[in-house]
CSV table of C-alpha atoms in Angstrom, one decimal:
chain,number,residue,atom,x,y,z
A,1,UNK,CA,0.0,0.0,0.0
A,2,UNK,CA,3.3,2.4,0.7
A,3,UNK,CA,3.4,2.3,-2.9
A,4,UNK,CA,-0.1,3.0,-3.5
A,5,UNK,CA,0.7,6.2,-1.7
A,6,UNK,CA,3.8,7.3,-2.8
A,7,UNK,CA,2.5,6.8,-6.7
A,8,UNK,CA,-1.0,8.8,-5.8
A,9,UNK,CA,1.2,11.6,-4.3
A,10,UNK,CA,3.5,11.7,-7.4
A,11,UNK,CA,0.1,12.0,-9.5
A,12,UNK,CA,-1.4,14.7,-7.2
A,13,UNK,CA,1.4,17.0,-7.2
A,14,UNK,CA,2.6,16.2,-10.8
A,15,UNK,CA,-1.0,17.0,-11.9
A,16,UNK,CA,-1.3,20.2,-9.6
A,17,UNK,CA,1.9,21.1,-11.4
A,18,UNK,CA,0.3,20.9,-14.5
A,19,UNK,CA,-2.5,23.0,-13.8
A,20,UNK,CA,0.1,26.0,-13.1
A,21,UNK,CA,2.4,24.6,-16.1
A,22,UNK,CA,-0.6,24.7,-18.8
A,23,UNK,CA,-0.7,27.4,-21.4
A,24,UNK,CA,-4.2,27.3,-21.8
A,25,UNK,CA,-6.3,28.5,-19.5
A,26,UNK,CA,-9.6,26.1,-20.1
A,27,UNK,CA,-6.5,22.9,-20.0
A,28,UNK,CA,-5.5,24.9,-16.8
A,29,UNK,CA,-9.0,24.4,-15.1
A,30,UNK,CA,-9.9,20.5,-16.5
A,31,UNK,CA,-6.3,19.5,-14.7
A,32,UNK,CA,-7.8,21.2,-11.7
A,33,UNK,CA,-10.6,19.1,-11.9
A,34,UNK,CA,-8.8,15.7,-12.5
A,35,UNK,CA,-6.4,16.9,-9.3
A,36,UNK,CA,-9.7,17.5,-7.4
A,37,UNK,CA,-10.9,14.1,-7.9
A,38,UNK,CA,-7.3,12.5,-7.3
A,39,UNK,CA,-7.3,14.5,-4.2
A,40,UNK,CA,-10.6,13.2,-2.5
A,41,UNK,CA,-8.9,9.2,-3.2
A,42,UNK,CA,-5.5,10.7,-1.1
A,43,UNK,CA,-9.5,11.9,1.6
A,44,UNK,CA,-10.4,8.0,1.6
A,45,UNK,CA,-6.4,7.3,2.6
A,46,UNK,CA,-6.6,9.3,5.2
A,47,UNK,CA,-10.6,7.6,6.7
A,48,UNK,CA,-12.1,10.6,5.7
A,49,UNK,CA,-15.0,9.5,3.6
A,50,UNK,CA,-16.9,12.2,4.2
A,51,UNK,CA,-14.5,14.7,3.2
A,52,UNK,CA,-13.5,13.2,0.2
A,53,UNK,CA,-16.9,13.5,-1.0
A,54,UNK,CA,-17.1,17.0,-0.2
A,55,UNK,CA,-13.6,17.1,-2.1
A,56,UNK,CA,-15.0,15.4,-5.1
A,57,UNK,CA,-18.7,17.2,-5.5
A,58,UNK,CA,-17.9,21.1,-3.9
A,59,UNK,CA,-14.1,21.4,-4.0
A,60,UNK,CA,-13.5,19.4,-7.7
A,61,UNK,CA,-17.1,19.4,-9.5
A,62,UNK,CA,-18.9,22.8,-8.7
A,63,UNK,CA,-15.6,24.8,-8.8
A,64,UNK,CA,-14.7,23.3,-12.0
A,65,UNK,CA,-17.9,24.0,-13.4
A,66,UNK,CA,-17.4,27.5,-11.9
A,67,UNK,CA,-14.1,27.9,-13.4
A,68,UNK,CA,-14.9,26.2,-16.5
A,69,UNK,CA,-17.6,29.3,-17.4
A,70,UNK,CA,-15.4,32.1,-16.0
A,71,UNK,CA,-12.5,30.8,-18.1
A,72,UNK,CA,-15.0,30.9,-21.3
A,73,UNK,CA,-16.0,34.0,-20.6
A,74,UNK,CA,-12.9,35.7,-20.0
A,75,UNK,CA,-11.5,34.3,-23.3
A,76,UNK,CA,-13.5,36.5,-25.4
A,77,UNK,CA,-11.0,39.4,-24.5
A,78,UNK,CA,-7.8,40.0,-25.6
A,79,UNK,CA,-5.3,38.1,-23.3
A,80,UNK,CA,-2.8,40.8,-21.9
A,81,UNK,CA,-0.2,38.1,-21.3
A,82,UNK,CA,3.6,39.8,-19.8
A,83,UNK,CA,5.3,37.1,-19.1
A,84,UNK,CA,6.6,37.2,-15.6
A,85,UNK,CA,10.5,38.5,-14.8
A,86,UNK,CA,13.4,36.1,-14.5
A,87,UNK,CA,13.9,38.1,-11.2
A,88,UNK,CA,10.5,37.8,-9.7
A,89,UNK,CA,10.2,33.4,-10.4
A,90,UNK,CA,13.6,32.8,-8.4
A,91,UNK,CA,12.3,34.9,-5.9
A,92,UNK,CA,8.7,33.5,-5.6
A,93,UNK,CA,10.8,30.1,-6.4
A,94,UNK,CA,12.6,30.3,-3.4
A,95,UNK,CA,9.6,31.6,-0.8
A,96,UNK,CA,7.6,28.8,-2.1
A,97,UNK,CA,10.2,26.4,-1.5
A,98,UNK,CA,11.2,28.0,2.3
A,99,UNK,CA,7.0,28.1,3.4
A,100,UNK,CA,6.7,24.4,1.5
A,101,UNK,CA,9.7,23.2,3.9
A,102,UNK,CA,8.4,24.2,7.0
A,103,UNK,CA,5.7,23.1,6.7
A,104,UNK,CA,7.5,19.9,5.9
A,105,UNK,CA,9.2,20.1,8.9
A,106,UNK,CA,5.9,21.0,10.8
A,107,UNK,CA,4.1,18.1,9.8
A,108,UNK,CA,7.3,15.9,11.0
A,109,UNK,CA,7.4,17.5,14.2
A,110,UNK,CA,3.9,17.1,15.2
A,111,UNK,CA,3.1,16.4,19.0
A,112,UNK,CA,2.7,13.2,19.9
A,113,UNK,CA,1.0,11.5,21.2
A,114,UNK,CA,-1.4,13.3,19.2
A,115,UNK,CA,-4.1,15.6,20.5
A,116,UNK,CA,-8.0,14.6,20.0
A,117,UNK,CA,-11.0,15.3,21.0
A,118,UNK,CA,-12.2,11.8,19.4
A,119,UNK,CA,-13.0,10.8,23.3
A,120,UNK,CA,-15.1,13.4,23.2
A,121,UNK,CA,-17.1,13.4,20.2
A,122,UNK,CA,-17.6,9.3,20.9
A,123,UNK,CA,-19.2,10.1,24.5
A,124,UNK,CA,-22.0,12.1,23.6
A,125,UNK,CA,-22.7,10.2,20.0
A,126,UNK,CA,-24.8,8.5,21.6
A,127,UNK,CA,-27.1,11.3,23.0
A,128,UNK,CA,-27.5,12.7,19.3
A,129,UNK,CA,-28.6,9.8,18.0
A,130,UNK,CA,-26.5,10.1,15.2
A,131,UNK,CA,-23.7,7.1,13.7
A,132,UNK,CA,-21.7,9.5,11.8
A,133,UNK,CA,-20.0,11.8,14.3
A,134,UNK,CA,-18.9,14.0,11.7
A,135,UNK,CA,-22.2,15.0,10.9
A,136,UNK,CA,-22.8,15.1,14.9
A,137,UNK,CA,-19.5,18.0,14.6
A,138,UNK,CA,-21.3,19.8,12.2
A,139,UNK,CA,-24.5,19.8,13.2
A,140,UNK,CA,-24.6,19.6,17.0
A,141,UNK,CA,-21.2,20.0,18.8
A,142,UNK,CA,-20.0,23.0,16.6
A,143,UNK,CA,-23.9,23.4,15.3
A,144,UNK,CA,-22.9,27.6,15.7
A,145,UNK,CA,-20.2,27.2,13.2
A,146,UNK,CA,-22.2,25.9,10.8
A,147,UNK,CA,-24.9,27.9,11.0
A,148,UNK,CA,-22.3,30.8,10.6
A,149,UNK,CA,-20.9,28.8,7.5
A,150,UNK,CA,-24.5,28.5,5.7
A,151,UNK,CA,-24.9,32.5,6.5
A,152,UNK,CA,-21.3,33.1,4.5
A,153,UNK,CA,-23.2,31.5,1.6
A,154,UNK,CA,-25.6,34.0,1.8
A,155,UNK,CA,-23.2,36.6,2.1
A,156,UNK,CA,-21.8,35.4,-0.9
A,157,UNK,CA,-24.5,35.3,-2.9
A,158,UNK,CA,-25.7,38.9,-2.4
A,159,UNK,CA,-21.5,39.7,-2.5
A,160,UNK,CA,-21.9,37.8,-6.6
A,161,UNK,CA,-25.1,40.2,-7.4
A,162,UNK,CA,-24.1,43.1,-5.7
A,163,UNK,CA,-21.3,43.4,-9.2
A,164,UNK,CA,-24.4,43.4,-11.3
A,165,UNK,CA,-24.9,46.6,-13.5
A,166,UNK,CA,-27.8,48.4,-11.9
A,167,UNK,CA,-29.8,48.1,-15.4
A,168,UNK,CA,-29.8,44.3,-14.9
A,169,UNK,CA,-31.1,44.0,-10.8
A,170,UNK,CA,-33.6,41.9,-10.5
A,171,UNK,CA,-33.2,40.4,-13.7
A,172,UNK,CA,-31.8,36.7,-14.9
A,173,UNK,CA,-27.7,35.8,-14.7
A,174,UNK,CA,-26.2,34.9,-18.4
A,175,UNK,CA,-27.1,31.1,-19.4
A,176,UNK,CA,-24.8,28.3,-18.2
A,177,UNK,CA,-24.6,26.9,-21.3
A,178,UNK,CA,-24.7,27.2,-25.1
A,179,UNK,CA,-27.5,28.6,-27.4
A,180,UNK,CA,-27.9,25.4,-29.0
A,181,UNK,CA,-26.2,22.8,-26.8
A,182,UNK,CA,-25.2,19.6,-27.6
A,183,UNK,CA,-28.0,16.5,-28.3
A,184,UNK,CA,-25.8,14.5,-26.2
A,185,UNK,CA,-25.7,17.0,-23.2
A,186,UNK,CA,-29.5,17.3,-23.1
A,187,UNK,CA,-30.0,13.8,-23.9
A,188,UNK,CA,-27.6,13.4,-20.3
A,189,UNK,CA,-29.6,16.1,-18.5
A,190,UNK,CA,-32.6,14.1,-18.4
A,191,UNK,CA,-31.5,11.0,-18.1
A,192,UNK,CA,-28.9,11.8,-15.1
A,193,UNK,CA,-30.8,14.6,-13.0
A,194,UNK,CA,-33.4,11.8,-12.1
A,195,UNK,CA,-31.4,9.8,-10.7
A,196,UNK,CA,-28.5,12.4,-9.1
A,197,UNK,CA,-31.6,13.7,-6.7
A,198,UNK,CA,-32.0,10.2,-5.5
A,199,UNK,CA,-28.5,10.1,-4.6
A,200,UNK,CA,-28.4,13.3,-4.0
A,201,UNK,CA,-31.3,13.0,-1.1
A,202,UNK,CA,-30.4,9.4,0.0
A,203,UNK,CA,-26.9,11.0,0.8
A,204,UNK,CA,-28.0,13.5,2.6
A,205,UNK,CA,-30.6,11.2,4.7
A,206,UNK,CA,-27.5,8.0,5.3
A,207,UNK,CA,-25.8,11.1,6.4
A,208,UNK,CA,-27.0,10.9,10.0
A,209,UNK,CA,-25.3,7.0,10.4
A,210,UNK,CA,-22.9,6.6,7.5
A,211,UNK,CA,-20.7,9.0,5.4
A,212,UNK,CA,-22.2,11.4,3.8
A,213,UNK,CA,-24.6,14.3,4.8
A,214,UNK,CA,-26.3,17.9,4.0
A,215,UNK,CA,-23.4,19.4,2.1
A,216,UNK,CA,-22.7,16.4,0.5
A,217,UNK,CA,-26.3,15.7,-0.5
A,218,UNK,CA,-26.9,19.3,-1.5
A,219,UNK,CA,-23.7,19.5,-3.7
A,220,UNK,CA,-25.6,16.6,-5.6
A,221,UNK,CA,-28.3,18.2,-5.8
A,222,UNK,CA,-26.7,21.5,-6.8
A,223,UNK,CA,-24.8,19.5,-9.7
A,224,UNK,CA,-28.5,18.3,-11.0
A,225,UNK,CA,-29.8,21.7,-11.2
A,226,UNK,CA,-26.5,23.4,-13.1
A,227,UNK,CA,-26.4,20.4,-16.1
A,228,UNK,CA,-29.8,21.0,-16.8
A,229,UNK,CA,-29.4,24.4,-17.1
A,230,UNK,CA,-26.0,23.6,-19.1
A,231,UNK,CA,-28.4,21.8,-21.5
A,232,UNK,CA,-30.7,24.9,-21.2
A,233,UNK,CA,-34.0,22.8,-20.4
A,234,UNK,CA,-34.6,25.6,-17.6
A,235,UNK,CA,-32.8,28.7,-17.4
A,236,UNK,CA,-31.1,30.5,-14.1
A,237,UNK,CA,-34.0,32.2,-12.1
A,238,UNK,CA,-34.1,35.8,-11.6
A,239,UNK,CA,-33.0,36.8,-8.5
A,240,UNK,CA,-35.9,39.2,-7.4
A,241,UNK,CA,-38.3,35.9,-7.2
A,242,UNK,CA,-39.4,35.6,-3.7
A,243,UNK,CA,-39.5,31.9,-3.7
A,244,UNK,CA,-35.8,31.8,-4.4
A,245,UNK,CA,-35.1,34.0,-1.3
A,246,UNK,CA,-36.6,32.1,0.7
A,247,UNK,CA,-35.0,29.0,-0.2
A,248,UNK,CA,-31.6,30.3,-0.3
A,249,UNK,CA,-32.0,31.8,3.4
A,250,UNK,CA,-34.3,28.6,4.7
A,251,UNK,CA,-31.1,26.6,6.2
A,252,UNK,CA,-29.6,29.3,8.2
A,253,UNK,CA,-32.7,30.6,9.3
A,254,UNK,CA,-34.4,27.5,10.5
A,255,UNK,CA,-30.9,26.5,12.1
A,256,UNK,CA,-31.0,29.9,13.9
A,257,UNK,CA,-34.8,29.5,14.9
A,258,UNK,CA,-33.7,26.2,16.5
A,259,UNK,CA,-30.9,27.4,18.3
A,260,UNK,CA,-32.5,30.4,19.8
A,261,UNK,CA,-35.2,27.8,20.9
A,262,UNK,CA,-32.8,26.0,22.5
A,263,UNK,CA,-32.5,27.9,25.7
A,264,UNK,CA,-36.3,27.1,26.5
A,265,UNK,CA,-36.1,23.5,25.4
A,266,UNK,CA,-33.0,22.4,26.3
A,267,UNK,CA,-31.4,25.1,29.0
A,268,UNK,CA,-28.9,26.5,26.5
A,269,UNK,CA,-28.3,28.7,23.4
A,270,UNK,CA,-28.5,26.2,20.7
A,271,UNK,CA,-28.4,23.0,22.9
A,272,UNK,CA,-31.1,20.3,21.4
A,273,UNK,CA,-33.9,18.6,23.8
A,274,UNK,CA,-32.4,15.2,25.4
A,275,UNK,CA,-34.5,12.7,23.1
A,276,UNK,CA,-35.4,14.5,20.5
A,277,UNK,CA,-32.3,15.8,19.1
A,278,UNK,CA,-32.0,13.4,16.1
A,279,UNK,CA,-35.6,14.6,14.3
A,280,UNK,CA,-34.3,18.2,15.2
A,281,UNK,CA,-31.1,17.7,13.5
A,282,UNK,CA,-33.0,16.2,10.6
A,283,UNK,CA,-35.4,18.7,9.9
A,284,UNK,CA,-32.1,21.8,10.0
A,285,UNK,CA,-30.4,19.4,7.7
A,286,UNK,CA,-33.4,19.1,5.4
A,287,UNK,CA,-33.8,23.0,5.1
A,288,UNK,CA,-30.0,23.2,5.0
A,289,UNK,CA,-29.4,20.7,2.0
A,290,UNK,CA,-32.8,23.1,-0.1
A,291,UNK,CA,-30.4,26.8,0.8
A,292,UNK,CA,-27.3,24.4,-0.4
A,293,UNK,CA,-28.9,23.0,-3.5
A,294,UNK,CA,-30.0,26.7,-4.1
A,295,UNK,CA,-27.5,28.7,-3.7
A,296,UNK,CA,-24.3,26.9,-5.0
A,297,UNK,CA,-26.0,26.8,-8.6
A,298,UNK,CA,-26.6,30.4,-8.4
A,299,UNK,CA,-23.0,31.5,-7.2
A,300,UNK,CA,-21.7,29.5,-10.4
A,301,UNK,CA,-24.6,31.6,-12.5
A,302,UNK,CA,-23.3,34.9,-11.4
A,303,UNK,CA,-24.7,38.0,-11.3
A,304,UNK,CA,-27.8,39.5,-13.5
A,305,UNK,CA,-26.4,40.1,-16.8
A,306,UNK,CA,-29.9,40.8,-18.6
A,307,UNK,CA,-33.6,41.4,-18.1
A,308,UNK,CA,-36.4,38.7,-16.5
A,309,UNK,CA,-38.5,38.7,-19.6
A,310,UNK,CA,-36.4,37.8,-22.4
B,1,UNK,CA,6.9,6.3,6.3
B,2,UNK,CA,3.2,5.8,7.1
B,3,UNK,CA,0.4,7.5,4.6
B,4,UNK,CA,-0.1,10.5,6.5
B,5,UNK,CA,3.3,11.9,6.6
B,6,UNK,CA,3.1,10.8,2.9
B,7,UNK,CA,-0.1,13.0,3.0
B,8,UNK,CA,1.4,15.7,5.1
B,9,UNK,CA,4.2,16.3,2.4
B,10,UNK,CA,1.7,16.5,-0.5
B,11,UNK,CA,0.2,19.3,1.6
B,12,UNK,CA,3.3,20.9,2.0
B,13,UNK,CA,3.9,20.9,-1.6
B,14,UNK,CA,0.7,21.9,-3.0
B,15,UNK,CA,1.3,25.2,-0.4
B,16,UNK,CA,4.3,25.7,-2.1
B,17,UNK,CA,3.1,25.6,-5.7
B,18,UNK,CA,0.6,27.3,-5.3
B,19,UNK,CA,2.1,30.3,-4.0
B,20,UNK,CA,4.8,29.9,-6.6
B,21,UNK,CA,2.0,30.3,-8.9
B,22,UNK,CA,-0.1,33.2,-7.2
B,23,UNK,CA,3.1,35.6,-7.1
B,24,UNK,CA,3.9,34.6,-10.6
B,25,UNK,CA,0.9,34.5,-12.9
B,26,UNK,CA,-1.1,38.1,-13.6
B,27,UNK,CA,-3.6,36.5,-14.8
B,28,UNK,CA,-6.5,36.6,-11.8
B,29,UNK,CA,-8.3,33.2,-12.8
B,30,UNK,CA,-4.9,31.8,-12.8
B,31,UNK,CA,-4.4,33.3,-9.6
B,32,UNK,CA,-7.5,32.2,-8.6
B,33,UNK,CA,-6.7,28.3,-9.2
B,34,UNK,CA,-3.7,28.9,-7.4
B,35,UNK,CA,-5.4,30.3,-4.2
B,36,UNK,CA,-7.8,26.9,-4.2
B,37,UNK,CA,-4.3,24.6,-4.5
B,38,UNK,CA,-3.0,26.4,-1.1
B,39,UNK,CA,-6.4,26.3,0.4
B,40,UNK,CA,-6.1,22.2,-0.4
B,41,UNK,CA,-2.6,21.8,0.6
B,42,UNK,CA,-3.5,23.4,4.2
B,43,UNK,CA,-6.8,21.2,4.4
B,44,UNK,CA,-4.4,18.3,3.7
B,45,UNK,CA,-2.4,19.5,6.5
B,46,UNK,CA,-5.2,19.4,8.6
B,47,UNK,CA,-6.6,16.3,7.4
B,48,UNK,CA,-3.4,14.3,8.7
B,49,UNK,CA,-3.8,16.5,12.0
B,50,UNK,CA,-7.4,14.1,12.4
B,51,UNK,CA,-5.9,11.7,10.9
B,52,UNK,CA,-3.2,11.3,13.9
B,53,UNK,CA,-5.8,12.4,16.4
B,54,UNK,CA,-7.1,8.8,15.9
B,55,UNK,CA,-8.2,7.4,19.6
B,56,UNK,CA,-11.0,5.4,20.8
B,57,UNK,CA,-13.4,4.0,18.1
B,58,UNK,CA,-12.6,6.0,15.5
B,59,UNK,CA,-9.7,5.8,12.8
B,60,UNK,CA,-9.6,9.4,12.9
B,61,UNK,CA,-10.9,12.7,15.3
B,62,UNK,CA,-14.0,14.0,13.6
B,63,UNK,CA,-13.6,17.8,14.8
B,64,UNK,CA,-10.7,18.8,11.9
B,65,UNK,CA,-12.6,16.6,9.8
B,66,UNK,CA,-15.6,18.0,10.4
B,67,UNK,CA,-13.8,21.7,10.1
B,68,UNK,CA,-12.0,20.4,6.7
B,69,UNK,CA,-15.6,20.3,4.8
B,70,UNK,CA,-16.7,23.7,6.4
B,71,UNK,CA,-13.5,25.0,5.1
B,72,UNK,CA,-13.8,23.6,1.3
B,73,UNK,CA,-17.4,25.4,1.2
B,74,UNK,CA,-16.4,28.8,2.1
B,75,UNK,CA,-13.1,28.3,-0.4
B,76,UNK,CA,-15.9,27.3,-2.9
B,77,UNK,CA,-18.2,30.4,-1.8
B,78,UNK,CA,-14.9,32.5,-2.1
B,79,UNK,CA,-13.7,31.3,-5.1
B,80,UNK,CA,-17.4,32.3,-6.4
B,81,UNK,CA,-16.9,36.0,-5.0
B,82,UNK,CA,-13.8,35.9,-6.9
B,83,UNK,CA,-14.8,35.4,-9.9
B,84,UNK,CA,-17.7,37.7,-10.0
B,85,UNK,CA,-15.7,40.5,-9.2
B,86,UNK,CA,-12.9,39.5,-11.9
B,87,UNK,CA,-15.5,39.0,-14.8
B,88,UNK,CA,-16.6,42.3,-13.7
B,89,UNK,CA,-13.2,43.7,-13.9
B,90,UNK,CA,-12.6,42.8,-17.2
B,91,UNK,CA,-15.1,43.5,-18.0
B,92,UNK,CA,-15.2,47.2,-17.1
B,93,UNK,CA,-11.5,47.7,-18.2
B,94,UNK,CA,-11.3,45.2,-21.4
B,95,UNK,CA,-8.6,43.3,-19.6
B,96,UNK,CA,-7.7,40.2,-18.0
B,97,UNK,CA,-4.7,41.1,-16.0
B,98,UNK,CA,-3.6,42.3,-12.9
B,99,UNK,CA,-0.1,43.3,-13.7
B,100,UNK,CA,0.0,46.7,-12.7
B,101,UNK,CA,2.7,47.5,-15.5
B,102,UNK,CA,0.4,46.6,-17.8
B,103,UNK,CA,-1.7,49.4,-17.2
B,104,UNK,CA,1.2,52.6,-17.5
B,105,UNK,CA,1.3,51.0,-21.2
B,106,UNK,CA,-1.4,51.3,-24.3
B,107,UNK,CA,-4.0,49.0,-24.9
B,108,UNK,CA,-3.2,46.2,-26.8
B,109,UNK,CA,-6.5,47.1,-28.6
B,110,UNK,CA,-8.1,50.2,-27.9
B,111,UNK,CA,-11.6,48.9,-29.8
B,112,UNK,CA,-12.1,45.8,-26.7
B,113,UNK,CA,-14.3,48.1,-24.6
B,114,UNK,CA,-16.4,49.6,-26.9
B,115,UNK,CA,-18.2,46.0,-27.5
């Protein structure tokens, strides 16, 4: 297996390499992709399942997609390329190399025995009700972090339409994909967004026991809704429709409800009721995986570039 | 050498990389790309971190875990930001560069903004 690893962290870094090496920009962003994906099996090396599937649907499949459009549109202008001073690569060179070896170093001189909080997480597992103590981090121990995390991608969202023109507010952000896409692309749309919100629900819901969970699930989800509008069978919403509000700001606002009941339920800010706390983190993760689903399609969409009604 | 130090030093080198490449390239979507390989080298970092932490039933210690994933969604969120503001950029301004010598020198074509 030593060689399993060794020749995966050749690949990883050889194809990260490429990425930077790559002339073109669009070849830049597909190795990014590919080094995304090798990057969640170096996750599953490391027994972390559920980050690697994080890795492989957020970090790896929706930032491609993301990158994949931005690098299409910026090559329609003209490419302003000064190539970099011989002067300014040794330098950077040489601070990449000094920050690269200590961190080398710091990862050989890490404490040991290691610290954890493991022991902790596996006494109260039980009280959550959950099997996946991951998701029992994210959603109970640490539930204020994530609730903070889900109102960054709100922040986000109103940070991508906030660069719209004023002319355009309200309106509808550029099509993901082609005037006339491919037969083959729309053929794939309608076969595979069936079946990706199966998995993308069923991983959200095994979340509670096994890997997976909301972000994981929603990310699915999320993936659905951008390949059918890649194969323009619906097109991005605009942004002034209530509905859509509302669904982007249900997860951090029922997560926030919740934790503000929690000082008359269970005694303290966010604390869940003793017996009731897995239905409770259910029904956040529910809402949470609907704001996910919504709003990571509609950072990759961008701001309103037109009008509603054409 | 077990897998996570093997880990550890692919997190080390992706950090250096991609710095190498965020002082060296102008060009903001490259810089962008190289931003998200420093955010995964640290995560990396940070993944061997849980991975070490392993005690008691778990092969692993679910907090940095747990913090890795809340970490690649708000890179993804920011990355998003990014490139909002870039394709704005460009196009206000008709170019795709943030070399700021560029900009004491004429346009390479003075017609790109007028589209």
């Amino acid at each position: 297996m030593i060689l399993f690893d060794l020749g995966l962290a050749v690949l990883v870094l050889g194809v990260a390499a490429w990425t930077i090496a790559a002339r073109e920009m669009f070849s830049a962003v597909v190795g990014y992709v590919a080094y995304g994906l090798l990057l969640a099996i170096v996750w599953v090396r490391l027994y972390a399942p559920d980050v690697a599937l994080t890795e492989a649907a957020i970090g790896s499949g929706v930032t491609g997609v993301l990158l994949v459009v931005a690098s299409k549109r910026l090559s329609l202008l003209p490419q302003a390329d000064a190539p970099p001073g011989r002067g300014l690569k040794r330098a950077a060179a040489a601070l990449s190399v000094l920050v690269a070896g200590v961190l080398a170093a710091a990862v050989l001189t890490l404490p040991d025995p290691a610290p954890s909080l493991a022991p902790e997480a596996d006494r109260e597992l039980a009280a959550t009700g959950l099997g996946n103590a991951v998701t029992a981090v994210l959603i109970a121990y640490r539930s204020f972090d994530t609730m903070l995390e889900k109102v960054v991608l709100v922040l986000a969202v109103v940070g991508v339409w906030s660069v719209a023109p004023d002319r355009f507010w309200g309106g509808r952000p550029a099509p993901l994909g082609p005037p006339r896409p491919d037969a083959a692309l729309v053929f794939l749309a309608r076969v595979l967004a069936p079946i990706g919100i199966v998995i993308g629900v069923q991983m959200f819901w095994v979340g509670a026991d096994e890997p997976g969970g909301a972000f994981q699930g929603g990310a699915i989800l999320a993936a659905m809704a951008m390949i059918v509008m890649m194969a323009r069978l619906t097109e991005p919403p605009r942004i002034d429709s209530g509905r859509l509000r509302l669904a982007l700001i249900a997860g951090p606002a029922v997560f926030l409800v919740v934790g503000l009941a929690g000082p008359l339920m269970a005694g303290s800010f966010f604390a869940y009721p003793a017996g009731f706390a897995k239905p409770l983190i259910l029904f956040i993760e529910g809402f949470m995986v609907l704001s996910i689903a919504v709003t990571l399609p509609l950072l990759v969409a961008g701001p309103p570039s037109r009008k509603g009604e054409e | 050498m077990s897998p996570w130090i093997i880990a550890g030093f692919v997190g080390a080198g992706l950090v250096g990389l991609g710095l190498y490449a965020l002082v060296v390239n102008a060009q903001p979507l490259r810089k962008l790309l190289a931003f998200n390989l420093i955010g995964s080298g640290v995560f990396l970092v940070f993944g061997i971190v849980a991975r070490r932490g392993a005690v008691g039933p778990f092969p692993f210690d679910p907090v940095p875990q747990a913090m890795v994933i809340t970490g690649i969604v708000v890179a993804f969120a920011a990355s998003a930001l990014a490139v909002a503001l870039m394709l704005r950029f460009a196009e206000e301004t008709g170019r795709v560069t943030l070399d700021p010598d560029v900009w004491t020198k004429p346009k390479p074509d003075d017609g790109a903004e007028d589209q």
